mmCIF file of N, CA and C and ligand atoms in Angstrom:
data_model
loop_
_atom_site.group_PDB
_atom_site.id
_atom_site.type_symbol
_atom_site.label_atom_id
_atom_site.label_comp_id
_atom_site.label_asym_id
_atom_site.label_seq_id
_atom_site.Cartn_x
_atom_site.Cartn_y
_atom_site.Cartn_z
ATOM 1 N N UNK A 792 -15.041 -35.803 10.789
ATOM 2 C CA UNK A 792 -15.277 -35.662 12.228
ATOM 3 C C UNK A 792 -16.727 -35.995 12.559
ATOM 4 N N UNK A 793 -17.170 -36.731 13.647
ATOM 5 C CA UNK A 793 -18.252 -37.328 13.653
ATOM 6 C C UNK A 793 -18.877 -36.118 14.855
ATOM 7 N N UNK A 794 -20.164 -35.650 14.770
ATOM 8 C CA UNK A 794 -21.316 -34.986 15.505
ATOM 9 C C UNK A 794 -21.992 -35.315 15.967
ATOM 10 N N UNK A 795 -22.171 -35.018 17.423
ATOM 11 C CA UNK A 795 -23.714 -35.569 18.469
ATOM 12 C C UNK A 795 -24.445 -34.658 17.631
ATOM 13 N N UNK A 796 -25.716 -35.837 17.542
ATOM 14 C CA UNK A 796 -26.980 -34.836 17.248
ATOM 15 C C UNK A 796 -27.975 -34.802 18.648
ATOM 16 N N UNK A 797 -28.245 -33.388 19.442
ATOM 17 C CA UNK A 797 -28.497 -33.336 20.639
ATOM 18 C C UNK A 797 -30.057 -32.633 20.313
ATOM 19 N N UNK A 798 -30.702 -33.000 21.375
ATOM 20 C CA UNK A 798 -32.302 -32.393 21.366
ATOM 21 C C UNK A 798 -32.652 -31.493 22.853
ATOM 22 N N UNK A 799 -32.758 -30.480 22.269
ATOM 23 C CA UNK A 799 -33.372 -29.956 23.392
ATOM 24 C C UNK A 799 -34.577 -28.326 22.788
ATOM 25 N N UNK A 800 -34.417 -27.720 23.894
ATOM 26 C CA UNK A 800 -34.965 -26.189 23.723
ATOM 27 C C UNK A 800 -34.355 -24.900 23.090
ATOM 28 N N UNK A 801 -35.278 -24.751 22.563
ATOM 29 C CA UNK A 801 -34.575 -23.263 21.972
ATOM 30 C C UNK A 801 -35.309 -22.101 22.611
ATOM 31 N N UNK A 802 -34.389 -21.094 23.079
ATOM 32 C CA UNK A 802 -34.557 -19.741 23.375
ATOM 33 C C UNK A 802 -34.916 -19.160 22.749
ATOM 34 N N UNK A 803 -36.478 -18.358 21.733
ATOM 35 C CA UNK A 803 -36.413 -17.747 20.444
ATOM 36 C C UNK A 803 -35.590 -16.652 20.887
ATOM 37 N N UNK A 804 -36.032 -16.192 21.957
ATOM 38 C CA UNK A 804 -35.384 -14.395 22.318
ATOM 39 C C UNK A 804 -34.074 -14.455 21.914
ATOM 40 N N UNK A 805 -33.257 -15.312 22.766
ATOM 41 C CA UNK A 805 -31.927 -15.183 22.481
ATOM 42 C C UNK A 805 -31.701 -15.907 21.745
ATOM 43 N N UNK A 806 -32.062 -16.983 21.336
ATOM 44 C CA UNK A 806 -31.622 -17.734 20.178
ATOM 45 C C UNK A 806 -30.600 -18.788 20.704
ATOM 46 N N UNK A 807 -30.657 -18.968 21.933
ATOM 47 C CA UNK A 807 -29.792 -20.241 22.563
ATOM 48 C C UNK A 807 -30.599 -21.389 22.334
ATOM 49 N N UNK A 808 -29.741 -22.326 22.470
ATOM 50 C CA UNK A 808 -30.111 -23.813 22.673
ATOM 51 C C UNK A 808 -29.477 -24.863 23.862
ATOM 52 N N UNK A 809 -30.775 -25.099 24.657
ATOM 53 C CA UNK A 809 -30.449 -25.910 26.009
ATOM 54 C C UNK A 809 -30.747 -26.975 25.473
ATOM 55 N N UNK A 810 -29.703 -28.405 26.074
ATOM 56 C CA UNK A 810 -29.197 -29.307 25.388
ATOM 57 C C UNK A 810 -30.042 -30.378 26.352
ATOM 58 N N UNK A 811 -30.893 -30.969 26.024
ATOM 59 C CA UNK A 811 -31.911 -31.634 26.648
ATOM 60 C C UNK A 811 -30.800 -33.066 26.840
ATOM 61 N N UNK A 812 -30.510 -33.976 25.741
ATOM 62 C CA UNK A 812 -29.796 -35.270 26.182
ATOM 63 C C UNK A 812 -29.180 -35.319 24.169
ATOM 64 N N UNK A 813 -28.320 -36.450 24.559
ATOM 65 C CA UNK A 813 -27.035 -36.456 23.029
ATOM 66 C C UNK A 813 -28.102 -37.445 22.432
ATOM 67 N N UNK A 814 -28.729 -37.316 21.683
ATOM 68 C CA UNK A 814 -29.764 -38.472 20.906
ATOM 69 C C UNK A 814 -28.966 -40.007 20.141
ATOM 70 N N UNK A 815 -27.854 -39.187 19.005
ATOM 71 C CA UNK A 815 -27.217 -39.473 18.662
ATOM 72 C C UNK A 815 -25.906 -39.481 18.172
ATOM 73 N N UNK A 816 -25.126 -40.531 17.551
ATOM 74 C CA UNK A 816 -23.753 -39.890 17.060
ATOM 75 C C UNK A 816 -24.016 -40.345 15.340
ATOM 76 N N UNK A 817 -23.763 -39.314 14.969
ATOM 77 C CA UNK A 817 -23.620 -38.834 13.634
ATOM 78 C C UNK A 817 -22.123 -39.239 13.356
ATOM 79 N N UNK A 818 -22.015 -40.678 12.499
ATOM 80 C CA UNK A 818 -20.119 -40.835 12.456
ATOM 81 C C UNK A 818 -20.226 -40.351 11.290
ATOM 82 N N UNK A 819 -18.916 -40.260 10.746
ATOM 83 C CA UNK A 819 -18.048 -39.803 9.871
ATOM 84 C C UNK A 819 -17.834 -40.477 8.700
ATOM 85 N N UNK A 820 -17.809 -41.658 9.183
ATOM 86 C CA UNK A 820 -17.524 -42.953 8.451
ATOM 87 C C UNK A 820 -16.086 -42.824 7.581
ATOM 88 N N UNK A 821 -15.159 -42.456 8.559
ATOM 89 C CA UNK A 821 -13.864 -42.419 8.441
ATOM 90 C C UNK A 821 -12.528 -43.224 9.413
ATOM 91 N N UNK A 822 -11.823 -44.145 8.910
ATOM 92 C CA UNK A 822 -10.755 -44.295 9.855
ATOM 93 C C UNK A 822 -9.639 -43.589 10.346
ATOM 94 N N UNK A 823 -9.912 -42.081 10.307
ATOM 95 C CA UNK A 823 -8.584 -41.329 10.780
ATOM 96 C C UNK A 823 -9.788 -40.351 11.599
ATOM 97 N N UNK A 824 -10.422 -41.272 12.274
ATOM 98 C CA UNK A 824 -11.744 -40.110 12.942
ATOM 99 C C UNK A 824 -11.782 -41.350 14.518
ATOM 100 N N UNK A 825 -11.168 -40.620 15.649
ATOM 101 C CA UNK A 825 -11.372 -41.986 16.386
ATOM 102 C C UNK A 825 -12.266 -42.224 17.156
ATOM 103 N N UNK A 826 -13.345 -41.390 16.914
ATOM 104 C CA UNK A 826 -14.316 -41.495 17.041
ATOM 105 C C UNK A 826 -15.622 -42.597 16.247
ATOM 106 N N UNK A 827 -15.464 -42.262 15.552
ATOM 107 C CA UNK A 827 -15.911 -43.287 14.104
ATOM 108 C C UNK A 827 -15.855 -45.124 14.651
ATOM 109 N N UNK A 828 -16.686 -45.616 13.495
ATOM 110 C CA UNK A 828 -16.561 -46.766 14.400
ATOM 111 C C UNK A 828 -15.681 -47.626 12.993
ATOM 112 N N UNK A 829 -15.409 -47.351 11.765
ATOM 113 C CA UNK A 829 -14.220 -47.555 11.153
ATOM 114 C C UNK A 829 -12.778 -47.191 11.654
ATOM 115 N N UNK A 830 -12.547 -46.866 12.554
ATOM 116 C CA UNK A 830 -11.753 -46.103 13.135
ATOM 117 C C UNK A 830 -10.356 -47.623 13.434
ATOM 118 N N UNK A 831 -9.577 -47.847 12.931
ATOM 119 C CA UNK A 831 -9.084 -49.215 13.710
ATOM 120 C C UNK A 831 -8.554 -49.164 14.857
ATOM 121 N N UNK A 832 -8.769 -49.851 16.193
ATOM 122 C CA UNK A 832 -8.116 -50.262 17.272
ATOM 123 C C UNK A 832 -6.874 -50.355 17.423
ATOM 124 N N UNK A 833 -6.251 -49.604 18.478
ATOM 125 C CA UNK A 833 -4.963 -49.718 18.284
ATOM 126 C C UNK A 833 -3.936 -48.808 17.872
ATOM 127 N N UNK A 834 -4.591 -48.045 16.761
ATOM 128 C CA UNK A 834 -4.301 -46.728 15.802
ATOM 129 C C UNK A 834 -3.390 -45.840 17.260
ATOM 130 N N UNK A 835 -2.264 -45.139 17.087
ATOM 131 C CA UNK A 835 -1.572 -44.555 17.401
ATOM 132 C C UNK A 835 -1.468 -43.476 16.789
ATOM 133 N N UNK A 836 -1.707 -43.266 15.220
ATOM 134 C CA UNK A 836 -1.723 -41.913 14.662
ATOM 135 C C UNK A 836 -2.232 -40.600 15.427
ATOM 136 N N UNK A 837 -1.184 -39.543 15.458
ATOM 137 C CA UNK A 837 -1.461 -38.219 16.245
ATOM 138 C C UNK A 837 -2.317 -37.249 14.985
ATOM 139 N N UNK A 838 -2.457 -37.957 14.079
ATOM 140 C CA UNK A 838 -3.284 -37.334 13.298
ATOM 141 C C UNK A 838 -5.164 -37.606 13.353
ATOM 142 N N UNK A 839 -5.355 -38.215 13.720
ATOM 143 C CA UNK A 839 -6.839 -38.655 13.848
ATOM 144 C C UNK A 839 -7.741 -37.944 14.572
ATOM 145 N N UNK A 840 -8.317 -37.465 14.018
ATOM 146 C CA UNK A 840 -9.548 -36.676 14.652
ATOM 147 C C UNK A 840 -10.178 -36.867 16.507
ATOM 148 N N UNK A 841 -9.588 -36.468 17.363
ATOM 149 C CA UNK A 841 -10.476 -37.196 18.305
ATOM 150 C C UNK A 841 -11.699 -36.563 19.247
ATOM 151 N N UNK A 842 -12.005 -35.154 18.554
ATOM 152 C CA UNK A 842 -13.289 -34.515 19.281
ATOM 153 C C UNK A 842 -14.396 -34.424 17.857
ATOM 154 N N UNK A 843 -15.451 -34.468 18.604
ATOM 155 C CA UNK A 843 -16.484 -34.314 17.888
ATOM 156 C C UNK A 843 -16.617 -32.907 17.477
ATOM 157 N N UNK A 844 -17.384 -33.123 16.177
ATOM 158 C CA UNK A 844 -17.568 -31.497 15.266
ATOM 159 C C UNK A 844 -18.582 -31.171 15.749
ATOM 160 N N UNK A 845 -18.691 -29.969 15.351
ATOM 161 C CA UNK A 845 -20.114 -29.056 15.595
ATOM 162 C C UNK A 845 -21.427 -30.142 16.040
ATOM 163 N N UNK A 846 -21.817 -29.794 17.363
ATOM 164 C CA UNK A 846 -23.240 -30.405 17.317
ATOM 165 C C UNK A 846 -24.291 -29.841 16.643
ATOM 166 N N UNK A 847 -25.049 -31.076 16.395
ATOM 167 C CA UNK A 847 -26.059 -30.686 15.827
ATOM 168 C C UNK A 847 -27.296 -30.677 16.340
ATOM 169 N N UNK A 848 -27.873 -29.830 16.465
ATOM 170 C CA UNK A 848 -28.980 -28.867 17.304
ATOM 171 C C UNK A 848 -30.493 -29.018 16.783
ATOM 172 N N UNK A 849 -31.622 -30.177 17.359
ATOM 173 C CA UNK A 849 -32.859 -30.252 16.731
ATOM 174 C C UNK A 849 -33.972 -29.839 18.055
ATOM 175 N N UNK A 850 -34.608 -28.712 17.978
ATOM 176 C CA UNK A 850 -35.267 -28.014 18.716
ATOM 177 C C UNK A 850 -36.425 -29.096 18.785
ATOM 178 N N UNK A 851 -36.737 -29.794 19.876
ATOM 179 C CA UNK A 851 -38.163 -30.748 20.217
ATOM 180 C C UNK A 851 -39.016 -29.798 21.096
ATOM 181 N N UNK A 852 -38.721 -28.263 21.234
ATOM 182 C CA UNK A 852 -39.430 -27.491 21.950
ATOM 183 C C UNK A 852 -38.823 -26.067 21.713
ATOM 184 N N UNK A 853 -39.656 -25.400 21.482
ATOM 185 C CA UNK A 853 -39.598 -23.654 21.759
ATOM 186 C C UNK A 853 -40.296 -22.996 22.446
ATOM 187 N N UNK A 854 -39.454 -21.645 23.327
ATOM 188 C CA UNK A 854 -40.141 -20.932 24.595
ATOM 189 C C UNK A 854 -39.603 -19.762 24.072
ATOM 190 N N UNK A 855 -40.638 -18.686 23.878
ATOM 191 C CA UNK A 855 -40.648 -17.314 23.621
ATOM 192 C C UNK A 855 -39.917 -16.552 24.724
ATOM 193 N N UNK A 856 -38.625 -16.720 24.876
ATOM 194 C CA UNK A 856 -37.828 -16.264 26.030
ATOM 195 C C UNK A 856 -36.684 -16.312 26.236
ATOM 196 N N UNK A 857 -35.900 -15.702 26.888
ATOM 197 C CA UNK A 857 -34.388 -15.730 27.009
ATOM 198 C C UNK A 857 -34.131 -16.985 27.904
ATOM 199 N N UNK A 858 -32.570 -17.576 27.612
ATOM 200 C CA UNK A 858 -32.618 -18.294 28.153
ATOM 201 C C UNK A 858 -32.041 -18.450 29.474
ATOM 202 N N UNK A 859 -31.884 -19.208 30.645
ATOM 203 C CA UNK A 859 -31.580 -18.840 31.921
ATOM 204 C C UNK A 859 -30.336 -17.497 31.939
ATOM 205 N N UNK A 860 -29.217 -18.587 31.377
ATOM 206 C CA UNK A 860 -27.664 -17.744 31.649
ATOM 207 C C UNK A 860 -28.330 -16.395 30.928
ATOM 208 N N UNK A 861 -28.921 -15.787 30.198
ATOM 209 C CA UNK A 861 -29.176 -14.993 29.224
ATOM 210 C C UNK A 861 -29.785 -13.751 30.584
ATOM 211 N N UNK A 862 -31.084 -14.815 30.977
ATOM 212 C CA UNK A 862 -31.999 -14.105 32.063
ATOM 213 C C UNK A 862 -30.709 -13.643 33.417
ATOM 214 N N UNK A 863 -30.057 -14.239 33.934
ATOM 215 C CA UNK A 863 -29.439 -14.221 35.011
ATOM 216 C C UNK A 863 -27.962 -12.975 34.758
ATOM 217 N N UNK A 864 -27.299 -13.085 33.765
ATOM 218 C CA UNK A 864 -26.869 -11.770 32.898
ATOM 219 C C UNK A 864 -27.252 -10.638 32.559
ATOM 220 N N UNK A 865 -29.021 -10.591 32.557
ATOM 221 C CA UNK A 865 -29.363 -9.009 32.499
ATOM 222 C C UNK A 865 -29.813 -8.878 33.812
ATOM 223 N N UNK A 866 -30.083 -9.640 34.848
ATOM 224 C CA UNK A 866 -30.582 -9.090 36.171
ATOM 225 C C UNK A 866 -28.774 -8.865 36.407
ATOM 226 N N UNK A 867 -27.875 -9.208 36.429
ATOM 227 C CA UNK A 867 -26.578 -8.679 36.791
ATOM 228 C C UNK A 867 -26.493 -7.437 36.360
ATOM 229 N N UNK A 868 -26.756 -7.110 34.866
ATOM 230 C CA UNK A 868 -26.207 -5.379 34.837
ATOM 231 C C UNK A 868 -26.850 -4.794 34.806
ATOM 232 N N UNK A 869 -28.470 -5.238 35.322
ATOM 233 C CA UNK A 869 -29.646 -4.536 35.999
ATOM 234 C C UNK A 869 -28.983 -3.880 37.182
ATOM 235 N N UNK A 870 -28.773 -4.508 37.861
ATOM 236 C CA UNK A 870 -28.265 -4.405 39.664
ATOM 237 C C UNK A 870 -27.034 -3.657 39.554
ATOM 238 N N UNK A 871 -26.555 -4.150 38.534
ATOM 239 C CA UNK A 871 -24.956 -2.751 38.622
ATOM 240 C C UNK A 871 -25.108 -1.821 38.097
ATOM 241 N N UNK A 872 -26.187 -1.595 37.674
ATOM 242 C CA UNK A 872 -26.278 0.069 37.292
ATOM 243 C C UNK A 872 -26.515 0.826 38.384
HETATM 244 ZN ZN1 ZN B 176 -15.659 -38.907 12.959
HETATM 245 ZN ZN1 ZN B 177 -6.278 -43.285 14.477
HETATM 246 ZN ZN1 ZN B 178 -29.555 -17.020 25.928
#
């Protein structure tokens, strides 16, 4: 199964990662992956892989902080208490 490798920010607090842009695709280098660029044209097989695996996550920046959804989730059960 082939993986975007995506760049963005990491949250240390929470430990999220905001997904800046898809850098690259990481193939598989498989033809039952139809993603892949061995992949043959045409292929009908219901067996072939067609979502990408786990992205892969390279921090080009870190902020000592939670991240938005993170921040916007504790002012919610701030306010409902
Ligand atoms: Zn693949
Ligand atoms: Zn196929
Ligand atoms: Zn977070």
């Amino acid at each position: 199964m082939c993986q975007q490798l995506a760049e963005g920010t990491r949250w240390t607090r929470c430990g999220h990662f905001q997904r800046h842009l898809v850098v690259a695709i990481v193939d598989c280098n498989t033809t039952r992956c139809e993603r892949s660029v061995y992949h043959p044209r045409g292929c009908r097989a219901t067996t072939c892989a067609r979502n990408f695996g786990t992205e892969i996550q390279r921090d080009v920046d870190a902020v000592d902080d939670y991240c938005w959804a993170c921040k916007a989730a504790q002012e919610r059960a701030a306010r409902g208490r």
